[in-house]
Coordinates of C-alpha atoms and ligand atoms in Angstrom, one line a residue:
M13 CA 30.1 85.5 138.2
L14 CA 31.1 87.5 141.3
L15 CA 34.8 87.5 142.3
L16 CA 35.3 87.3 146.0
H17 CA 38.6 86.8 147.7
S18 CA 39.5 87.0 151.4
V19 CA 42.7 87.7 153.3
E20 CA 43.2 86.9 157.0
A21 CA 45.9 89.1 158.7
G22 CA 47.1 90.9 161.7
P23 CA 47.5 90.1 165.4
V24 CA 43.9 89.1 165.9
A25 CA 43.4 87.3 162.5
T26 CA 41.1 89.9 160.9
M27 CA 39.4 89.3 157.6
G28 CA 39.6 91.6 154.6
Y29 CA 37.7 91.0 151.4
V30 CA 38.1 91.9 147.7
L31 CA 34.9 92.0 145.7
A32 CA 34.5 92.5 142.0
D33 CA 31.6 92.1 139.5
A34 CA 31.4 89.8 136.5
Q35 CA 33.0 92.4 134.2
R36 CA 36.0 92.6 136.6
S37 CA 36.0 96.3 135.7
S38 CA 36.2 97.5 139.2
A39 CA 36.6 96.2 142.7
I40 CA 35.8 97.1 146.3
L41 CA 37.8 96.3 149.4
V42 CA 35.9 95.6 152.6
D43 CA 38.2 96.3 155.6
V44 CA 42.0 96.6 155.6
P45 CA 43.5 94.6 158.4
L46 CA 46.9 95.2 159.8
E47 CA 49.6 93.5 157.8
S48 CA 47.2 92.8 154.9
S49 CA 48.4 95.3 152.3
A50 CA 50.9 93.0 150.6
Q51 CA 48.3 90.2 150.3
L52 CA 45.6 92.6 149.0
T53 CA 47.9 94.2 146.6
A54 CA 49.0 90.8 145.2
L55 CA 45.3 89.8 144.8
L56 CA 44.6 93.0 142.9
R57 CA 47.6 92.5 140.6
D58 CA 46.9 88.8 140.0
H59 CA 43.3 89.4 139.0
D60 CA 44.1 92.7 137.2
L61 CA 41.6 94.6 139.3
R62 CA 41.2 98.3 139.8
V63 CA 39.8 99.3 143.2
T64 CA 37.3 102.1 143.1
Q65 CA 36.5 102.3 146.8
I66 CA 37.5 101.0 150.3
V67 CA 34.6 100.3 152.7
L68 CA 35.1 99.8 156.4
T69 CA 32.6 97.9 158.5
H70 CA 33.7 99.8 161.6
G71 CA 36.6 101.8 163.2
H72 CA 38.4 99.2 165.3
F73 CA 42.2 99.2 164.8
D74 CA 42.3 95.6 163.4
H75 CA 39.9 96.4 160.6
V76 CA 41.4 99.8 159.6
G77 CA 45.0 99.0 160.4
E78 CA 46.5 99.7 157.0
V79 CA 43.7 101.7 155.3
A80 CA 45.4 105.1 155.3
S81 CA 48.5 103.9 153.5
L82 CA 46.7 101.6 151.1
A83 CA 44.0 104.3 150.2
R84 CA 46.9 106.7 149.5
R85 CA 48.7 104.2 147.3
L86 CA 45.6 103.2 145.4
Q87 CA 44.2 106.7 145.3
V88 CA 40.7 105.6 146.2
P89 CA 38.1 107.1 148.6
V90 CA 37.3 105.4 152.0
S91 CA 33.9 105.2 153.5
I92 CA 32.8 104.2 157.0
G93 CA 29.7 104.4 159.1
R94 CA 29.0 108.0 160.2
E95 CA 29.3 107.4 164.0
D96 CA 32.6 105.5 163.6
A97 CA 34.4 108.3 161.6
P98 CA 36.0 109.8 164.7
M99 CA 37.6 106.4 165.4
L100 CA 39.2 106.4 162.0
E101 CA 40.7 109.8 162.6
D102 CA 42.5 108.4 165.6
P103 CA 42.4 104.6 165.6
G104 CA 45.1 104.2 168.2
S105 CA 43.3 106.3 170.9
M106 CA 41.1 103.4 172.1
F107 CA 44.0 101.1 172.5
M108 CA 46.6 103.2 174.2
S109 CA 48.0 100.1 175.9
M110 CA 48.8 98.4 172.6
P111 CA 52.3 98.6 171.2
I112 CA 50.9 99.3 167.7
S113 CA 50.9 102.6 166.0
I114 CA 48.1 103.1 163.4
E115 CA 47.9 105.9 161.0
G116 CA 44.5 107.8 161.1
M117 CA 42.7 109.4 158.2
T118 CA 39.6 111.4 157.3
P119 CA 37.1 109.3 155.4
Q120 CA 35.8 110.7 152.1
Q121 CA 32.3 109.3 152.6
L122 CA 30.1 108.7 155.7
L123 CA 27.7 105.9 155.5
D124 CA 24.1 105.9 156.8
D125 CA 21.5 103.1 156.9
G126 CA 20.0 102.6 153.4
D127 CA 22.9 104.0 151.4
V128 CA 23.9 102.0 148.4
I129 CA 27.5 101.5 147.3
E130 CA 27.8 100.7 143.6
C131 CA 30.7 98.8 142.0
G132 CA 30.0 97.8 138.4
E133 CA 27.0 95.6 138.6
L134 CA 27.3 95.1 142.3
R135 CA 25.1 97.1 144.8
L136 CA 26.1 96.9 148.4
E137 CA 23.2 98.1 150.6
V138 CA 24.4 99.7 153.9
L139 CA 22.8 98.3 157.0
H140 CA 23.5 100.3 160.2
V141 CA 24.0 97.6 162.8
P142 CA 25.2 99.3 166.1
G143 CA 26.1 97.4 169.3
H144 CA 29.7 96.4 168.7
T145 CA 30.5 100.0 167.8
T146 CA 28.0 102.8 167.5
G147 CA 28.6 103.3 163.7
H148 CA 29.1 99.7 162.6
V149 CA 27.7 98.9 159.2
A150 CA 27.0 95.6 157.4
L151 CA 27.0 95.4 153.7
Y152 CA 24.4 93.4 151.8
E153 CA 24.5 92.4 148.2
R154 CA 20.9 91.3 147.5
Q155 CA 21.4 89.9 144.0
Q156 CA 24.4 87.8 145.0
G157 CA 22.9 86.9 148.4
I158 CA 26.0 87.8 150.4
L159 CA 26.5 89.9 153.5
F160 CA 29.6 91.3 155.1
S161 CA 28.8 91.3 158.8
G162 CA 32.1 92.8 160.2
D163 CA 32.2 92.2 164.0
V164 CA 28.5 92.0 164.5
L165 CA 27.8 88.4 163.6
F166 CA 30.3 85.5 163.4
H167 CA 30.0 81.8 162.7
S168 CA 28.3 80.5 165.9
S169 CA 29.2 83.7 167.8
I170 CA 28.5 87.5 168.1
G171 CA 30.6 90.6 168.5
R172 CA 31.9 91.7 171.9
T173 CA 30.1 94.6 173.6
D174 CA 32.6 95.4 176.3
L175 CA 34.6 98.0 174.3
P176 CA 33.7 101.7 174.2
G177 CA 30.5 102.2 172.2
G178 CA 29.5 98.6 172.7
D179 CA 26.0 97.7 174.0
Y180 CA 24.6 94.1 174.2
D181 CA 20.9 95.0 173.8
T182 CA 21.7 97.3 170.9
L183 CA 23.8 94.5 169.3
M184 CA 21.1 91.9 169.6
T185 CA 18.5 94.3 168.3
S186 CA 20.7 94.9 165.2
I187 CA 21.2 91.2 164.7
T188 CA 17.6 90.1 165.1
R189 CA 16.0 93.0 163.2
K190 CA 18.5 93.7 160.5
L191 CA 20.4 90.5 159.8
L192 CA 18.2 87.5 160.8
T193 CA 15.5 89.1 158.6
L194 CA 17.6 88.5 155.5
P195 CA 16.9 85.4 153.3
D196 CA 17.9 82.0 154.8
E197 CA 20.5 81.3 152.1
T198 CA 22.4 84.6 152.5
V199 CA 26.1 83.8 152.9
V200 CA 27.7 85.8 155.7
Y201 CA 31.3 86.9 155.5
P202 CA 32.4 88.1 159.0
G203 CA 35.3 90.1 160.2
H204 CA 36.9 87.1 161.9
G205 CA 36.7 83.4 161.2
P206 CA 34.8 81.3 158.5
S207 CA 31.8 82.2 156.5
T208 CA 28.3 81.0 157.5
T209 CA 24.7 81.5 156.5
I210 CA 21.7 83.3 158.0
A211 CA 19.8 80.1 158.3
Y212 CA 22.6 78.3 160.1
E213 CA 23.1 81.2 162.6
R214 CA 19.3 81.5 163.2
S215 CA 19.1 77.9 164.2
H216 CA 22.6 77.1 165.7
N217 CA 24.2 80.3 167.1
P218 CA 24.1 79.8 170.9
F219 CA 24.1 83.5 171.6
I220 CA 21.1 84.1 169.3
L221 CA 19.2 81.1 170.6
E222 CA 19.7 82.2 174.2
Y223 CA 18.5 85.8 173.4
L224 CA 15.5 84.6 171.5
E225 CA 14.5 82.4 174.3
H226 CA 14.1 85.4 176.6
F227 CA 12.4 87.8 174.2
Ligands
LIG305 ZN1 35.7 95.2 166.1

Protein backbone atom coordinates (compact mmCIF):
# COMPACT_ATOMS: atom_id res chain seq x y z
CA MET A 1 0.00 0.00 0.00
CA LEU A 2 1.16 3.45 -0.94
CA LEU A 3 2.07 5.85 1.83
CA LEU A 4 0.98 9.40 1.16
CA HIS A 5 1.08 12.30 3.58
CA SER A 6 0.51 15.98 3.01
CA VAL A 7 1.53 19.15 4.79
CA GLU A 8 -0.04 22.56 4.33
CA ALA A 9 2.25 25.46 5.16
CA GLY A 10 3.40 28.98 4.44
CA PRO A 11 1.74 32.35 3.85
CA VAL A 12 -0.51 31.11 1.03
CA ALA A 13 -1.28 27.61 2.42
CA THR A 14 0.77 25.57 -0.02
CA MET A 15 0.66 21.77 -0.07
CA GLY A 16 3.72 19.52 0.10
CA TYR A 17 3.52 15.74 -0.22
CA VAL A 18 5.48 12.75 1.05
CA LEU A 19 5.13 9.64 -1.08
CA ALA A 20 6.57 6.19 -0.35
CA ASP A 21 6.02 2.76 -1.84
CA ALA A 22 4.80 -0.36 -0.04
CA GLN A 23 8.30 -1.37 1.03
CA ARG A 24 8.79 2.03 2.70
CA SER A 25 12.35 1.76 1.47
CA SER A 26 12.46 5.18 -0.09
CA ALA A 27 10.34 8.29 -0.35
CA ILE A 28 9.87 11.26 -2.64
CA LEU A 29 8.89 14.78 -1.61
CA VAL A 30 6.68 16.76 -3.96
CA ASP A 31 7.16 20.52 -3.35
CA VAL A 32 8.67 22.11 -0.24
CA PRO A 33 6.48 25.03 0.92
CA LEU A 34 7.73 27.83 3.11
CA GLU A 35 7.66 26.85 6.80
CA SER A 36 7.15 23.18 5.94
CA SER A 37 10.57 21.72 6.80
CA ALA A 38 9.79 20.89 10.42
CA GLN A 39 6.54 19.12 9.51
CA LEU A 40 8.15 17.23 6.65
CA THR A 41 11.12 16.21 8.77
CA ALA A 42 8.79 14.96 11.52
CA LEU A 43 6.80 12.88 9.01
CA LEU A 44 9.98 11.30 7.69
CA ARG A 45 11.18 10.51 11.18
CA ASP A 46 7.84 9.12 12.38
CA HIS A 47 7.55 6.79 9.40
CA ASP A 48 11.24 5.97 9.27
CA LEU A 49 11.52 7.09 5.65
CA ARG A 50 14.61 7.86 3.64
CA VAL A 51 14.05 10.48 0.96
CA THR A 52 15.75 9.77 -2.35
CA GLN A 53 14.60 12.81 -4.28
CA ILE A 54 12.71 16.10 -4.11
CA VAL A 55 10.53 16.92 -7.09
CA LEU A 56 9.13 20.42 -7.65
CA THR A 57 5.98 20.99 -9.69
CA HIS A 58 7.09 24.53 -10.58
CA GLY A 59 9.32 27.38 -9.51
CA HIS A 60 7.00 29.68 -7.57
CA PHE A 61 8.32 30.83 -4.20
CA ASP A 62 5.60 29.17 -2.15
CA HIS A 63 6.38 25.72 -3.61
CA VAL A 64 10.16 25.92 -3.44
CA GLY A 65 10.43 28.06 -0.29
CA GLU A 66 12.54 25.70 1.81
CA VAL A 67 13.90 23.32 -0.80
CA ALA A 68 17.50 24.55 -0.76
CA SER A 69 18.01 24.03 2.96
CA LEU A 70 16.03 20.78 3.14
CA ALA A 71 17.84 19.24 0.15
CA ARG A 72 21.16 20.15 1.75
CA ARG A 73 20.12 18.61 5.07
CA LEU A 74 18.75 15.42 3.50
CA GLN A 75 21.55 15.28 0.91
CA VAL A 76 19.16 14.53 -1.94
CA PRO A 77 18.88 15.76 -5.54
CA VAL A 78 16.19 18.21 -6.62
CA SER A 79 14.38 18.10 -9.94
CA ILE A 80 12.14 20.66 -11.63
CA GLY A 81 10.70 21.25 -15.11
CA ARG A 82 13.41 22.43 -17.49
CA GLU A 83 11.90 25.86 -18.23
CA ASP A 84 11.34 26.60 -14.53
CA ALA A 85 14.95 25.96 -13.50
CA PRO A 86 15.91 29.68 -13.76
CA MET A 87 13.15 30.51 -11.27
CA LEU A 88 14.67 28.08 -8.77
CA GLU A 89 18.06 29.73 -9.15
CA ASP A 90 16.53 33.01 -8.03
CA PRO A 91 13.09 32.39 -6.50
CA GLY A 92 12.77 35.85 -4.99
CA SER A 93 13.29 37.74 -8.23
CA MET A 94 9.67 37.51 -9.33
CA PHE A 95 8.37 38.74 -6.03
CA MET A 96 10.60 41.69 -5.25
CA SER A 97 7.82 43.37 -3.34
CA MET A 98 7.48 40.49 -0.90
CA PRO A 99 9.22 40.74 2.46
CA ILE A 100 10.40 37.14 2.20
CA SER A 101 13.89 36.04 1.32
CA ILE A 102 14.15 32.66 -0.34
CA GLU A 103 17.38 30.78 -0.91
CA GLY A 104 17.91 29.77 -4.53
CA MET A 105 19.65 26.64 -5.79
CA THR A 106 20.72 24.83 -8.93
CA PRO A 107 18.55 21.75 -9.57
CA GLN A 108 20.36 18.47 -10.13
CA GLN A 109 17.88 17.23 -12.70
CA LEU A 110 15.75 18.98 -15.33
CA LEU A 111 12.46 17.31 -16.17
CA ASP A 112 10.94 16.97 -19.63
CA ASP A 113 7.59 15.60 -20.73
CA GLY A 114 7.66 11.79 -20.70
CA ASP A 115 10.43 11.43 -18.13
CA VAL A 116 9.85 8.85 -15.39
CA ILE A 117 10.91 9.32 -11.76
CA GLU A 118 11.30 6.01 -9.94
CA CYS A 119 10.98 5.54 -6.20
CA GLY A 120 10.98 1.89 -5.16
CA GLU A 121 7.93 0.44 -6.88
CA LEU A 122 6.50 3.84 -7.70
CA ARG A 123 6.86 5.39 -11.14
CA LEU A 124 5.99 9.05 -11.48
CA GLU A 125 5.41 10.01 -15.09
CA VAL A 126 6.29 13.62 -15.86
CA LEU A 127 3.61 15.57 -17.74
CA HIS A 128 4.72 18.98 -18.97
CA VAL A 129 1.68 21.21 -18.34
CA PRO A 130 2.63 24.84 -19.07
CA GLY A 131 0.28 27.79 -18.63
CA HIS A 132 0.69 28.67 -14.92
CA THR A 133 4.45 28.75 -15.45
CA THR A 134 6.28 27.76 -18.62
CA GLY A 135 8.03 24.76 -17.08
CA HIS A 136 5.26 23.45 -14.83
CA VAL A 137 5.09 19.66 -14.51
CA ALA A 138 2.41 17.35 -13.14
CA LEU A 139 3.36 13.92 -11.81
CA TYR A 140 1.23 10.89 -12.61
CA GLU A 141 1.48 7.50 -10.90
CA ARG A 142 -0.49 5.25 -13.24
CA GLN A 143 -0.53 2.11 -11.08
CA GLN A 144 -1.81 3.97 -8.01
CA GLY A 145 -4.07 6.25 -10.03
CA ILE A 146 -2.83 9.49 -8.48
CA LEU A 147 -1.78 12.82 -9.92
CA PHE A 148 0.12 15.71 -8.36
CA SER A 149 -1.23 18.70 -10.27
CA GLY A 150 0.67 21.57 -8.65
CA ASP A 151 -0.94 24.91 -9.50
CA VAL A 152 -2.50 23.80 -12.79
CA LEU A 153 -5.68 22.11 -11.56
CA PHE A 154 -7.39 22.56 -8.20
CA HIS A 155 -10.63 21.32 -6.66
CA SER A 156 -13.21 23.37 -8.64
CA SER A 157 -10.59 25.83 -9.83
CA ILE A 158 -7.56 26.32 -12.08
CA GLY A 159 -4.18 28.01 -11.74
CA ARG A 160 -3.80 31.74 -12.21
CA THR A 161 -2.29 32.93 -15.45
CA ASP A 162 -1.51 36.57 -14.63
CA LEU A 163 2.02 35.98 -13.34
CA PRO A 164 5.13 36.01 -15.59
CA GLY A 165 5.09 32.94 -17.83
CA GLY A 166 1.38 32.45 -17.37
CA ASP A 167 -0.95 32.06 -20.35
CA TYR A 168 -4.64 31.15 -20.23
CA ASP A 169 -4.93 29.31 -23.56
CA THR A 170 -1.77 27.35 -22.83
CA LEU A 171 -3.09 26.42 -19.38
CA MET A 172 -6.46 25.24 -20.71
CA THR A 173 -4.73 23.23 -23.44
CA SER A 174 -2.55 21.56 -20.79
CA ILE A 175 -5.58 20.75 -18.64
CA THR A 176 -7.80 19.42 -21.41
CA ARG A 177 -5.16 17.47 -23.36
CA LYS A 178 -2.89 16.19 -20.59
CA LEU A 179 -5.02 15.94 -17.43
CA LEU A 180 -8.66 15.44 -18.43
CA THR A 181 -7.53 12.55 -20.63
CA LEU A 182 -6.43 10.59 -17.53
CA PRO A 183 -8.80 7.92 -16.14
CA ASP A 184 -11.94 9.20 -14.36
CA GLU A 185 -10.99 7.74 -11.00
CA THR A 186 -7.55 9.39 -10.89
CA VAL A 187 -7.17 11.17 -7.55
CA VAL A 188 -5.73 14.66 -7.96
CA TYR A 189 -3.50 16.18 -5.25
CA PRO A 190 -3.10 19.89 -6.00
CA GLY A 191 -0.66 22.53 -4.81
CA HIS A 192 -3.38 24.25 -2.77
CA GLY A 193 -6.58 23.00 -1.18
CA PRO A 194 -8.25 19.59 -0.99
CA SER A 195 -7.82 16.61 -3.28
CA THR A 196 -10.31 15.85 -6.05
CA THR A 197 -10.74 13.48 -8.99
CA ILE A 198 -10.48 13.87 -12.75
CA ALA A 199 -14.14 12.82 -13.15
CA TYR A 200 -15.33 15.44 -10.66
CA GLU A 201 -13.36 18.26 -12.29
CA ARG A 202 -14.43 17.26 -15.79
CA SER A 203 -18.09 17.53 -14.79
CA HIS A 204 -18.07 20.23 -12.05
CA ASN A 205 -15.11 22.59 -12.46
CA PRO A 206 -16.71 25.88 -13.59
CA PHE A 207 -13.57 27.09 -15.42
CA ILE A 208 -13.30 23.86 -17.38
CA LEU A 209 -17.01 23.76 -18.17
CA GLU A 210 -16.92 27.33 -19.45
CA TYR A 211 -13.87 26.64 -21.58
CA LEU A 212 -15.31 23.46 -23.07
CA GLU A 213 -18.52 25.29 -23.95
CA HIS A 214 -16.58 27.59 -26.24
CA PHE A 215 -14.27 25.05 -27.87
ZN1 LIG B 1 2.30 28.73 -8.54
